[in-house]
């Protein structure tokens, strides 16, 4: 099959005008000028007309469990109040609601051009109940042991059992305030092929809890029975490095995808600069704005050399699952980042975070045929047009399969 478009953004050099991609099965065979691709390949030609063909978008941090919470959590005074409000809404939901919520989320994400998602689920047992998952999904079992500190190993074991129903897996100790150091280490030791993710240094209250041993999150966690003897000294980042270094191999930190990282002290930056194996970082611009967190230190993290990607987080703190909207929100706070750089955060960078830098995120021979098309007018900068795209994506291919017939 040959797919032709007025522009093809391969993510390897400049976009190709009047370009085409040859596809066989679920793989990209070749990409180049339409005339050359047509001369060398046979099969049906799909002409997408005045559109740009792009690698499918990759959402590096999401919780589809909570798609049904859209609009239900109003802005709270403190981050701790938000957690309380989310917990209260969650208590009203049954497993069938979560299944419906996850399916709804998949549909929404795909409509917005997402072909791969890193999805954290608090209910890994539900994975077996889902059929026809429409996009490439990494399932991370989100784990919390704060209420059962003696059941950590059992918690990880049952997550591993549930994840047998998923093809691509990972583990997600929720955050340092809800997951013990033991849980982080059990996750690191569980399966060398699993990816790992966690929430870190998200709110001022988390820093206050760990560094100062005070504040609303400190009081909340203390009241639910969390041992608080690790609080009052170090920053969340210091705790994370300590929790993940002792049991890890020298390579294991680059398996961590760290969400948030808004709250970093000067000494934290010194630690980050010294790290040999760097983790990946996910920023969720609209959820970040919703909670009113401290400014995400993008330029400093980028200057140190961190791989930074974008995610939507859940609809408890966001209005939809569009990564295009996420790119625009990021652009508003980081206007000096080029649109191409921003687009990489949802393609090339996110693929690298998932360890898929040789399979996803670019249009390149041998890569998976995950492609989307968006309108473009061939004037001006293509990447500016891509970031500005605010309509549903009406042409999408996942793993070589077209979801919608081309209108072009
Ligand atoms: Zn999250």
mmCIF file of C-alpha atoms and ligand atoms in Angstrom:
data_model
loop_
_atom_site.group_PDB
_atom_site.id
_atom_site.type_symbol
_atom_site.label_atom_id
_atom_site.label_comp_id
_atom_site.label_asym_id
_atom_site.label_seq_id
_atom_site.Cartn_x
_atom_site.Cartn_y
_atom_site.Cartn_z
ATOM 1 C CA UNK A 1 0.000 0.000 0.000
ATOM 2 C CA UNK A 2 1.155 3.521 -0.737
ATOM 3 C CA UNK A 3 -0.118 6.527 1.228
ATOM 4 C CA UNK A 4 0.447 9.895 -0.440
ATOM 5 C CA UNK A 5 0.086 13.323 1.191
ATOM 6 C CA UNK A 6 1.036 16.886 0.301
ATOM 7 C CA UNK A 7 3.617 16.772 3.115
ATOM 8 C CA UNK A 8 5.195 13.978 5.134
ATOM 9 C CA UNK A 9 6.829 14.812 8.466
ATOM 10 C CA UNK A 10 9.195 11.895 8.914
ATOM 11 C CA UNK A 11 10.975 13.416 11.947
ATOM 12 C CA UNK A 12 14.237 12.673 10.128
ATOM 13 C CA UNK A 13 15.126 16.012 8.568
ATOM 14 C CA UNK A 14 12.787 18.417 6.792
ATOM 15 C CA UNK A 15 9.250 17.399 5.850
ATOM 16 C CA UNK A 16 8.897 15.931 2.353
ATOM 17 C CA UNK A 17 6.598 17.878 0.020
ATOM 18 C CA UNK A 18 4.338 15.687 -2.144
ATOM 19 C CA UNK A 19 5.584 12.684 -0.228
ATOM 20 C CA UNK A 20 4.468 9.119 0.233
ATOM 21 C CA UNK A 21 4.958 6.126 2.476
ATOM 22 C CA UNK A 22 5.021 2.530 1.281
ATOM 23 C CA UNK A 23 3.573 0.113 3.815
ATOM 24 C CA UNK A 24 3.579 -3.655 3.969
ATOM 25 C CA UNK A 25 1.582 -5.337 6.717
ATOM 26 C CA UNK A 26 2.207 -3.351 9.869
ATOM 27 C CA UNK A 27 5.557 -1.923 8.796
ATOM 28 C CA UNK A 28 6.835 1.075 6.923
ATOM 29 C CA UNK A 29 8.865 -0.065 3.915
ATOM 30 C CA UNK A 30 9.954 3.228 2.477
ATOM 31 C CA UNK A 31 9.299 6.966 2.645
ATOM 32 C CA UNK A 32 10.169 9.651 0.092
ATOM 33 C CA UNK A 33 8.852 11.676 -2.846
ATOM 34 C CA UNK A 34 5.578 10.308 -4.183
ATOM 35 C CA UNK A 35 6.925 9.790 -7.729
ATOM 36 C CA UNK A 36 9.864 7.746 -6.481
ATOM 37 C CA UNK A 37 7.826 5.675 -4.026
ATOM 38 C CA UNK A 38 5.251 4.951 -6.737
ATOM 39 C CA UNK A 39 7.948 3.872 -9.183
ATOM 40 C CA UNK A 40 9.452 1.405 -6.743
ATOM 41 C CA UNK A 41 6.375 -0.012 -4.988
ATOM 42 C CA UNK A 42 3.124 -1.607 -6.049
ATOM 43 C CA UNK A 43 -0.256 -1.860 -4.370
ATOM 44 C CA UNK A 44 -3.215 0.431 -3.855
ATOM 45 C CA UNK A 45 -2.563 4.168 -3.544
ATOM 46 C CA UNK A 46 -4.362 6.160 -0.884
ATOM 47 C CA UNK A 47 -4.175 9.855 -1.680
ATOM 48 C CA UNK A 48 -4.752 11.987 1.408
ATOM 49 C CA UNK A 49 -4.734 15.223 -0.610
ATOM 50 C CA UNK A 50 -3.880 18.473 1.129
ATOM 51 C CA UNK A 51 -2.824 16.903 4.370
ATOM 52 C CA UNK A 52 0.320 16.282 6.301
ATOM 53 C CA UNK A 53 1.132 12.687 7.119
ATOM 54 C CA UNK A 54 2.676 12.358 10.586
ATOM 55 C CA UNK A 55 3.804 9.659 12.971
ATOM 56 C CA UNK A 56 0.927 8.812 15.332
ATOM 57 C CA UNK A 57 1.024 10.682 18.630
ATOM 58 C CA UNK A 58 2.223 9.041 21.845
ATOM 59 C CA UNK A 59 0.643 9.966 25.169
ATOM 60 C CA UNK A 60 3.334 9.339 27.781
ATOM 61 C CA UNK A 61 1.119 9.666 30.861
ATOM 62 C CA UNK A 62 -2.568 8.980 31.215
ATOM 63 C CA UNK A 63 -5.125 7.365 33.512
ATOM 64 C CA UNK A 64 -8.043 6.199 31.347
ATOM 65 C CA UNK A 65 -9.712 4.848 34.520
ATOM 66 C CA UNK A 66 -10.844 8.386 35.274
ATOM 67 C CA UNK A 67 -12.173 9.482 31.866
ATOM 68 C CA UNK A 68 -15.621 9.543 33.498
ATOM 69 C CA UNK A 69 -14.466 12.093 36.092
ATOM 70 C CA UNK A 70 -14.288 14.865 33.500
ATOM 71 C CA UNK A 71 -15.776 18.027 35.000
ATOM 72 C CA UNK A 72 -16.514 16.321 38.340
ATOM 73 C CA UNK A 73 -13.577 17.699 40.340
ATOM 74 C CA UNK A 74 -13.798 21.413 40.854
ATOM 75 C CA UNK A 75 -10.653 23.392 41.602
ATOM 76 C CA UNK A 76 -9.810 22.883 45.252
ATOM 77 C CA UNK A 77 -7.865 25.096 47.600
ATOM 78 C CA UNK A 78 -5.092 22.585 48.177
ATOM 79 C CA UNK A 79 -3.716 19.622 46.249
ATOM 80 C CA UNK A 80 -4.657 17.454 49.243
ATOM 81 C CA UNK A 81 -8.287 18.600 48.913
ATOM 82 C CA UNK A 82 -8.144 17.576 45.248
ATOM 83 C CA UNK A 83 -6.976 14.094 46.257
ATOM 84 C CA UNK A 84 -9.867 13.932 48.748
ATOM 85 C CA UNK A 85 -12.377 15.045 46.090
ATOM 86 C CA UNK A 86 -11.070 12.502 43.566
ATOM 87 C CA UNK A 87 -11.180 9.720 46.181
ATOM 88 C CA UNK A 88 -14.747 10.632 47.047
ATOM 89 C CA UNK A 89 -15.834 10.459 43.364
ATOM 90 C CA UNK A 90 -13.941 7.182 42.915
ATOM 91 C CA UNK A 91 -15.816 5.603 45.809
ATOM 92 C CA UNK A 92 -19.045 5.947 43.789
ATOM 93 C CA UNK A 93 -17.699 3.876 40.878
ATOM 94 C CA UNK A 94 -18.031 0.135 40.268
ATOM 95 C CA UNK A 95 -15.758 -2.032 38.057
ATOM 96 C CA UNK A 96 -18.207 -1.763 35.128
ATOM 97 C CA UNK A 97 -17.964 2.046 35.332
ATOM 98 C CA UNK A 98 -14.197 1.834 35.056
ATOM 99 C CA UNK A 99 -14.390 -0.493 32.052
ATOM 100 C CA UNK A 100 -16.756 1.968 30.345
ATOM 101 C CA UNK A 101 -14.488 4.844 31.335
ATOM 102 C CA UNK A 102 -11.382 3.165 29.883
ATOM 103 C CA UNK A 103 -13.168 2.314 26.625
ATOM 104 C CA UNK A 104 -14.472 5.861 26.313
ATOM 105 C CA UNK A 105 -10.955 7.159 26.889
ATOM 106 C CA UNK A 106 -9.511 4.947 24.173
ATOM 107 C CA UNK A 107 -12.089 6.238 21.680
ATOM 108 C CA UNK A 108 -11.361 9.854 22.623
ATOM 109 C CA UNK A 109 -7.599 9.444 22.499
ATOM 110 C CA UNK A 110 -7.728 7.799 19.086
ATOM 111 C CA UNK A 111 -10.018 10.491 17.671
ATOM 112 C CA UNK A 112 -7.387 13.003 18.716
ATOM 113 C CA UNK A 113 -4.639 11.215 16.785
ATOM 114 C CA UNK A 114 -3.077 9.205 19.599
ATOM 115 C CA UNK A 115 -1.820 5.835 18.392
ATOM 116 C CA UNK A 116 0.165 4.857 21.497
ATOM 117 C CA UNK A 117 -0.604 5.447 25.143
ATOM 118 C CA UNK A 118 1.171 4.845 28.437
ATOM 119 C CA UNK A 119 -1.838 4.124 30.591
ATOM 120 C CA UNK A 120 -1.721 3.768 34.360
ATOM 121 C CA UNK A 121 -4.518 1.710 35.800
ATOM 122 C CA UNK A 122 -5.385 1.259 39.437
ATOM 123 C CA UNK A 123 -7.395 -1.812 38.381
ATOM 124 C CA UNK A 124 -5.097 -4.116 36.409
ATOM 125 C CA UNK A 125 -7.631 -6.936 36.943
ATOM 126 C CA UNK A 126 -9.906 -5.137 34.497
ATOM 127 C CA UNK A 127 -7.448 -5.513 31.593
ATOM 128 C CA UNK A 128 -8.756 -9.032 30.899
ATOM 129 C CA UNK A 129 -12.260 -7.603 30.479
ATOM 130 C CA UNK A 130 -11.275 -5.241 27.704
ATOM 131 C CA UNK A 131 -11.461 -6.344 24.113
ATOM 132 C CA UNK A 132 -10.575 -4.598 20.861
ATOM 133 C CA UNK A 133 -8.151 -2.138 22.391
ATOM 134 C CA UNK A 134 -7.854 0.306 19.494
ATOM 135 C CA UNK A 135 -4.392 1.773 20.077
ATOM 136 C CA UNK A 136 -0.966 0.542 21.144
ATOM 137 C CA UNK A 137 -1.128 0.470 24.938
ATOM 138 C CA UNK A 138 1.438 0.093 27.656
ATOM 139 C CA UNK A 139 -0.436 -0.932 30.782
ATOM 140 C CA UNK A 140 1.127 0.219 34.017
ATOM 141 C CA UNK A 141 -0.358 -1.268 37.165
ATOM 142 C CA UNK A 142 -0.617 1.657 39.580
ATOM 143 C CA UNK A 143 0.224 0.468 43.060
ATOM 144 C CA UNK A 144 -0.384 1.947 46.502
ATOM 145 C CA UNK A 145 0.604 0.148 49.710
ATOM 146 C CA UNK A 146 0.125 2.925 52.244
ATOM 147 C CA UNK A 147 -2.887 1.184 53.778
ATOM 148 C CA UNK A 148 -1.316 -2.299 53.732
ATOM 149 C CA UNK A 149 2.399 -1.905 54.392
ATOM 150 C CA UNK A 150 2.786 -5.634 55.086
ATOM 151 C CA UNK A 151 1.134 -6.644 51.837
ATOM 152 C CA UNK A 152 3.605 -5.076 49.409
ATOM 153 C CA UNK A 153 4.925 -8.262 47.859
ATOM 154 C CA UNK A 154 1.449 -9.696 47.473
ATOM 155 C CA UNK A 155 0.312 -6.458 45.836
ATOM 156 C CA UNK A 156 3.096 -6.666 43.249
ATOM 157 C CA UNK A 157 2.508 -10.394 42.672
ATOM 158 C CA UNK A 158 -1.193 -9.911 41.979
ATOM 159 C CA UNK A 159 -0.409 -7.005 39.630
ATOM 160 C CA UNK A 160 2.025 -9.251 37.731
ATOM 161 C CA UNK A 161 -0.679 -11.897 37.462
ATOM 162 C CA UNK A 162 -3.208 -9.380 36.098
ATOM 163 C CA UNK A 163 -0.659 -7.950 33.650
ATOM 164 C CA UNK A 164 -0.348 -11.355 31.978
ATOM 165 C CA UNK A 165 -3.413 -10.253 30.004
ATOM 166 C CA UNK A 166 -1.543 -7.232 28.621
ATOM 167 C CA UNK A 167 1.028 -7.399 25.847
ATOM 168 C CA UNK A 168 3.076 -4.387 26.896
ATOM 169 C CA UNK A 169 3.459 -3.845 30.609
ATOM 170 C CA UNK A 170 4.888 -1.750 33.342
ATOM 171 C CA UNK A 171 4.536 -1.019 37.032
ATOM 172 C CA UNK A 172 3.699 2.297 38.624
ATOM 173 C CA UNK A 173 4.268 2.752 42.331
ATOM 174 C CA UNK A 174 1.912 5.734 42.626
ATOM 175 C CA UNK A 175 4.023 8.319 44.474
ATOM 176 C CA UNK A 176 6.417 8.496 47.399
ATOM 177 C CA UNK A 177 3.665 9.537 49.773
ATOM 178 C CA UNK A 178 1.435 6.528 48.957
ATOM 179 C CA UNK A 179 3.998 3.867 48.001
ATOM 180 C CA UNK A 180 6.710 2.579 50.323
ATOM 181 C CA UNK A 181 10.396 2.408 49.492
ATOM 182 C CA UNK A 182 9.944 -1.363 49.608
ATOM 183 C CA UNK A 183 7.246 -1.116 46.925
ATOM 184 C CA UNK A 184 9.538 0.917 44.642
ATOM 185 C CA UNK A 185 12.233 -1.706 45.063
ATOM 186 C CA UNK A 186 9.846 -4.637 44.497
ATOM 187 C CA UNK A 187 8.706 -2.967 41.270
ATOM 188 C CA UNK A 188 12.287 -2.489 40.090
ATOM 189 C CA UNK A 189 13.078 -6.116 40.810
ATOM 190 C CA UNK A 190 9.864 -7.579 39.391
ATOM 191 C CA UNK A 191 10.602 -8.085 35.692
ATOM 192 C CA UNK A 192 13.550 -6.708 33.721
ATOM 193 C CA UNK A 193 11.321 -6.168 30.678
ATOM 194 C CA UNK A 194 8.798 -4.003 32.478
ATOM 195 C CA UNK A 195 8.855 -0.241 32.251
ATOM 196 C CA UNK A 196 8.429 1.783 35.415
ATOM 197 C CA UNK A 197 6.663 5.026 36.079
ATOM 198 C CA UNK A 198 5.736 7.149 39.069
ATOM 199 C CA UNK A 199 4.501 10.599 40.101
ATOM 200 C CA UNK A 200 7.266 12.685 41.638
ATOM 201 C CA UNK A 201 7.679 16.178 43.066
ATOM 202 C CA UNK A 202 4.315 17.223 41.707
ATOM 203 C CA UNK A 203 3.017 19.622 44.321
ATOM 204 C CA UNK A 204 4.341 22.127 46.834
ATOM 205 C CA UNK A 205 2.522 20.086 49.497
ATOM 206 C CA UNK A 206 4.506 16.955 48.636
ATOM 207 C CA UNK A 207 7.754 18.885 49.104
ATOM 208 C CA UNK A 208 6.452 20.399 52.327
ATOM 209 C CA UNK A 209 5.596 16.930 53.615
ATOM 210 C CA UNK A 210 8.984 15.355 52.885
ATOM 211 C CA UNK A 211 11.303 18.288 53.431
ATOM 212 C CA UNK A 212 9.582 20.104 56.294
ATOM 213 C CA UNK A 213 7.441 17.393 57.876
ATOM 214 C CA UNK A 214 4.367 19.609 57.798
ATOM 215 C CA UNK A 215 1.470 20.848 55.691
ATOM 216 C CA UNK A 216 -1.893 19.531 54.481
ATOM 217 C CA UNK A 217 -0.531 16.435 52.693
ATOM 218 C CA UNK A 218 1.597 15.569 55.734
ATOM 219 C CA UNK A 219 -1.466 15.764 57.998
ATOM 220 C CA UNK A 220 -3.634 13.807 55.556
ATOM 221 C CA UNK A 221 -1.146 10.960 55.175
ATOM 222 C CA UNK A 222 -0.430 10.878 58.901
ATOM 223 C CA UNK A 223 -4.157 10.587 59.593
ATOM 224 C CA UNK A 224 -4.548 7.583 57.340
ATOM 225 C CA UNK A 225 -1.747 5.849 59.222
ATOM 226 C CA UNK A 226 1.291 6.337 56.995
ATOM 227 C CA UNK A 227 4.542 6.070 58.985
ATOM 228 C CA UNK A 228 5.913 9.620 58.756
ATOM 229 C CA UNK A 229 9.445 9.006 60.031
ATOM 230 C CA UNK A 230 10.874 9.646 56.539
ATOM 231 C CA UNK A 231 9.563 13.227 56.594
ATOM 232 C CA UNK A 232 11.229 16.421 57.771
ATOM 233 C CA UNK A 233 14.559 16.190 55.965
ATOM 234 C CA UNK A 234 14.949 15.539 52.264
ATOM 235 C CA UNK A 235 13.218 16.566 49.076
ATOM 236 C CA UNK A 236 11.016 14.099 47.145
ATOM 237 C CA UNK A 237 13.737 13.746 44.493
ATOM 238 C CA UNK A 238 16.304 12.711 47.117
ATOM 239 C CA UNK A 239 13.867 10.086 48.410
ATOM 240 C CA UNK A 240 13.255 8.818 44.898
ATOM 241 C CA UNK A 241 16.939 8.471 44.127
ATOM 242 C CA UNK A 242 17.462 6.630 47.385
ATOM 243 C CA UNK A 243 14.413 4.396 46.894
ATOM 244 C CA UNK A 244 15.443 3.379 43.405
ATOM 245 C CA UNK A 245 19.235 3.255 43.557
ATOM 246 C CA UNK A 246 19.927 0.465 46.042
ATOM 247 C CA UNK A 247 18.285 -2.398 44.185
ATOM 248 C CA UNK A 248 18.883 -1.116 40.695
ATOM 249 C CA UNK A 249 21.417 -2.076 38.104
ATOM 250 C CA UNK A 250 23.375 0.837 36.644
ATOM 251 C CA UNK A 251 21.001 0.845 33.671
ATOM 252 C CA UNK A 252 17.720 0.684 35.512
ATOM 253 C CA UNK A 253 17.079 4.396 35.997
ATOM 254 C CA UNK A 254 16.543 4.896 32.286
ATOM 255 C CA UNK A 255 13.514 2.632 32.587
ATOM 256 C CA UNK A 256 11.783 5.121 34.866
ATOM 257 C CA UNK A 257 9.326 7.542 33.333
ATOM 258 C CA UNK A 258 8.861 10.247 35.930
ATOM 259 C CA UNK A 259 5.674 12.296 35.782
ATOM 260 C CA UNK A 260 5.620 15.945 36.935
ATOM 261 C CA UNK A 261 8.917 16.990 38.574
ATOM 262 C CA UNK A 262 7.639 20.515 39.198
ATOM 263 C CA UNK A 263 9.221 21.007 42.589
ATOM 264 C CA UNK A 264 13.002 20.911 42.467
ATOM 265 C CA UNK A 265 15.446 22.670 44.779
ATOM 266 C CA UNK A 266 18.929 23.864 43.807
ATOM 267 C CA UNK A 267 20.409 20.795 45.498
ATOM 268 C CA UNK A 268 18.010 18.633 43.465
ATOM 269 C CA UNK A 269 19.369 20.164 40.271
ATOM 270 C CA UNK A 270 22.901 19.362 41.415
ATOM 271 C CA UNK A 271 21.841 15.744 41.944
ATOM 272 C CA UNK A 272 20.194 15.609 38.534
ATOM 273 C CA UNK A 273 23.331 16.925 36.867
ATOM 274 C CA UNK A 274 25.404 14.189 38.483
ATOM 275 C CA UNK A 275 23.083 11.343 37.485
ATOM 276 C CA UNK A 276 24.696 9.010 34.979
ATOM 277 C CA UNK A 277 21.576 7.124 33.947
ATOM 278 C CA UNK A 278 18.804 9.632 33.496
ATOM 279 C CA UNK A 279 15.140 8.816 33.764
ATOM 280 C CA UNK A 280 12.583 10.179 31.309
ATOM 281 C CA UNK A 281 10.291 13.051 32.289
ATOM 282 C CA UNK A 282 6.612 13.577 31.403
ATOM 283 C CA UNK A 283 4.945 16.942 31.687
ATOM 284 C CA UNK A 284 1.158 17.292 31.451
ATOM 285 C CA UNK A 285 0.666 21.018 30.733
ATOM 286 C CA UNK A 286 -3.107 21.333 31.145
ATOM 287 C CA UNK A 287 -3.368 19.189 34.271
ATOM 288 C CA UNK A 288 -0.414 21.172 35.627
ATOM 289 C CA UNK A 289 -2.290 24.422 35.051
ATOM 290 C CA UNK A 290 -5.476 22.994 36.545
ATOM 291 C CA UNK A 291 -3.753 22.258 39.852
ATOM 292 C CA UNK A 292 -1.779 25.526 39.804
ATOM 293 C CA UNK A 293 1.560 23.808 40.375
ATOM 294 C CA UNK A 294 4.884 25.628 40.417
ATOM 295 C CA UNK A 295 6.322 26.307 36.981
ATOM 296 C CA UNK A 296 7.671 23.167 35.291
ATOM 297 C CA UNK A 297 11.449 23.729 34.976
ATOM 298 C CA UNK A 298 11.552 22.754 31.302
ATOM 299 C CA UNK A 299 14.609 24.717 30.166
ATOM 300 C CA UNK A 300 16.776 23.624 33.076
ATOM 301 C CA UNK A 301 15.849 19.954 32.707
ATOM 302 C CA UNK A 302 16.368 20.138 28.961
ATOM 303 C CA UNK A 303 19.729 21.846 29.386
ATOM 304 C CA UNK A 304 20.862 19.002 31.663
ATOM 305 C CA UNK A 305 19.868 16.569 28.917
ATOM 306 C CA UNK A 306 16.642 14.992 30.139
ATOM 307 C CA UNK A 307 14.302 13.428 27.616
ATOM 308 C CA UNK A 308 11.016 15.290 28.124
ATOM 309 C CA UNK A 309 7.658 14.201 26.720
ATOM 310 C CA UNK A 310 4.044 15.249 27.062
ATOM 311 C CA UNK A 311 1.039 13.491 28.543
ATOM 312 C CA UNK A 312 -2.562 14.377 29.243
ATOM 313 C CA UNK A 313 -2.861 12.908 32.753
ATOM 314 C CA UNK A 314 -6.464 11.986 33.568
ATOM 315 C CA UNK A 315 -9.719 13.776 32.825
ATOM 316 C CA UNK A 316 -10.160 14.393 36.547
ATOM 317 C CA UNK A 317 -7.862 17.363 35.875
ATOM 318 C CA UNK A 318 -8.168 17.877 32.123
ATOM 319 C CA UNK A 319 -10.903 18.542 29.602
ATOM 320 C CA UNK A 320 -10.004 16.047 26.881
ATOM 321 C CA UNK A 321 -7.300 13.626 25.795
ATOM 322 C CA UNK A 322 -5.933 15.665 22.880
ATOM 323 C CA UNK A 323 -2.157 15.856 22.692
ATOM 324 C CA UNK A 324 -2.539 18.657 20.133
ATOM 325 C CA UNK A 325 -4.220 20.730 22.868
ATOM 326 C CA UNK A 326 -1.421 19.668 25.203
ATOM 327 C CA UNK A 327 1.205 20.890 22.708
ATOM 328 C CA UNK A 328 -0.552 24.267 22.450
ATOM 329 C CA UNK A 329 -0.771 24.600 26.225
ATOM 330 C CA UNK A 330 2.947 23.864 26.429
ATOM 331 C CA UNK A 331 3.654 26.410 23.688
ATOM 332 C CA UNK A 332 1.829 29.111 25.659
ATOM 333 C CA UNK A 333 4.164 28.699 28.639
ATOM 334 C CA UNK A 334 7.327 27.917 26.632
ATOM 335 C CA UNK A 335 6.960 30.130 23.539
ATOM 336 C CA UNK A 336 10.653 29.940 22.747
ATOM 337 C CA UNK A 337 10.419 26.198 22.052
ATOM 338 C CA UNK A 338 10.061 25.576 18.337
ATOM 339 C CA UNK A 339 6.882 23.833 17.113
ATOM 340 C CA UNK A 340 9.089 21.010 15.806
ATOM 341 C CA UNK A 341 10.660 20.590 19.249
ATOM 342 C CA UNK A 342 7.195 20.528 20.793
ATOM 343 C CA UNK A 343 5.954 17.958 18.278
ATOM 344 C CA UNK A 344 8.929 15.738 19.138
ATOM 345 C CA UNK A 345 7.685 15.635 22.732
ATOM 346 C CA UNK A 346 4.638 13.655 21.543
ATOM 347 C CA UNK A 347 6.485 11.481 19.024
ATOM 348 C CA UNK A 348 10.260 10.906 19.085
ATOM 349 C CA UNK A 349 10.795 11.712 22.764
ATOM 350 C CA UNK A 350 7.791 9.740 23.977
ATOM 351 C CA UNK A 351 8.863 6.735 21.881
ATOM 352 C CA UNK A 352 12.279 6.861 23.559
ATOM 353 C CA UNK A 353 10.654 6.979 27.010
ATOM 354 C CA UNK A 354 8.847 3.737 26.170
ATOM 355 C CA UNK A 355 12.077 2.185 24.870
ATOM 356 C CA UNK A 356 10.612 2.248 21.338
ATOM 357 C CA UNK A 357 13.030 4.657 19.672
ATOM 358 C CA UNK A 358 13.661 2.085 16.930
ATOM 359 C CA UNK A 359 9.997 1.260 16.276
ATOM 360 C CA UNK A 360 7.768 4.270 16.956
ATOM 361 C CA UNK A 361 7.685 8.060 16.765
ATOM 362 C CA UNK A 362 9.077 8.491 13.232
ATOM 363 C CA UNK A 363 8.162 7.601 9.672
ATOM 364 C CA UNK A 364 11.175 5.506 8.811
ATOM 365 C CA UNK A 365 11.718 2.170 7.014
ATOM 366 C CA UNK A 366 11.291 -0.708 9.456
ATOM 367 C CA UNK A 367 9.195 1.334 11.902
ATOM 368 C CA UNK A 368 5.630 0.386 12.819
ATOM 369 C CA UNK A 369 2.944 1.786 10.524
ATOM 370 C CA UNK A 370 1.304 4.097 13.075
ATOM 371 C CA UNK A 371 0.354 7.194 11.101
ATOM 372 C CA UNK A 372 -2.068 10.100 11.212
ATOM 373 C CA UNK A 373 -2.980 12.865 8.777
ATOM 374 C CA UNK A 374 -3.945 16.461 9.555
ATOM 375 C CA UNK A 375 -4.993 19.287 7.220
ATOM 376 C CA UNK A 376 -2.193 21.512 5.948
ATOM 377 C CA UNK A 377 -2.074 24.323 3.424
ATOM 378 C CA UNK A 378 1.573 24.081 2.336
ATOM 379 C CA UNK A 379 2.234 27.676 3.308
ATOM 380 C CA UNK A 380 4.399 28.627 6.238
ATOM 381 C CA UNK A 381 5.919 26.292 8.764
ATOM 382 C CA UNK A 382 4.424 22.805 8.772
ATOM 383 C CA UNK A 383 5.136 22.167 12.448
ATOM 384 C CA UNK A 384 3.343 25.394 13.425
ATOM 385 C CA UNK A 385 0.315 24.113 11.512
ATOM 386 C CA UNK A 386 0.558 20.717 13.189
ATOM 387 C CA UNK A 387 0.641 22.195 16.688
ATOM 388 C CA UNK A 388 -2.303 24.462 15.775
ATOM 389 C CA UNK A 389 -4.464 21.526 14.586
ATOM 390 C CA UNK A 390 -7.628 21.575 16.680
ATOM 391 C CA UNK A 391 -9.980 19.299 14.785
ATOM 392 C CA UNK A 392 -10.515 15.557 15.211
ATOM 393 C CA UNK A 393 -8.032 13.475 13.268
ATOM 394 C CA UNK A 394 -10.068 11.886 10.497
ATOM 395 C CA UNK A 395 -7.375 9.598 9.074
ATOM 396 C CA UNK A 396 -5.461 7.287 11.327
ATOM 397 C CA UNK A 397 -3.541 4.053 10.896
ATOM 398 C CA UNK A 398 -2.526 1.874 13.834
ATOM 399 C CA UNK A 399 -0.246 -1.097 13.257
ATOM 400 C CA UNK A 400 -0.862 -0.929 9.503
ATOM 401 C CA UNK A 401 -4.647 -0.865 9.865
ATOM 402 C CA UNK A 402 -6.671 2.131 8.777
ATOM 403 C CA UNK A 403 -9.333 3.147 11.239
ATOM 404 C CA UNK A 404 -11.247 5.526 9.018
ATOM 405 C CA UNK A 405 -11.391 5.572 5.273
ATOM 406 C CA UNK A 406 -9.778 8.624 3.805
ATOM 407 C CA UNK A 407 -12.020 11.532 2.991
ATOM 408 C CA UNK A 408 -9.301 12.984 0.767
HETATM 409 ZN ZN1 LIG B 1 -0.919 10.889 36.795
#
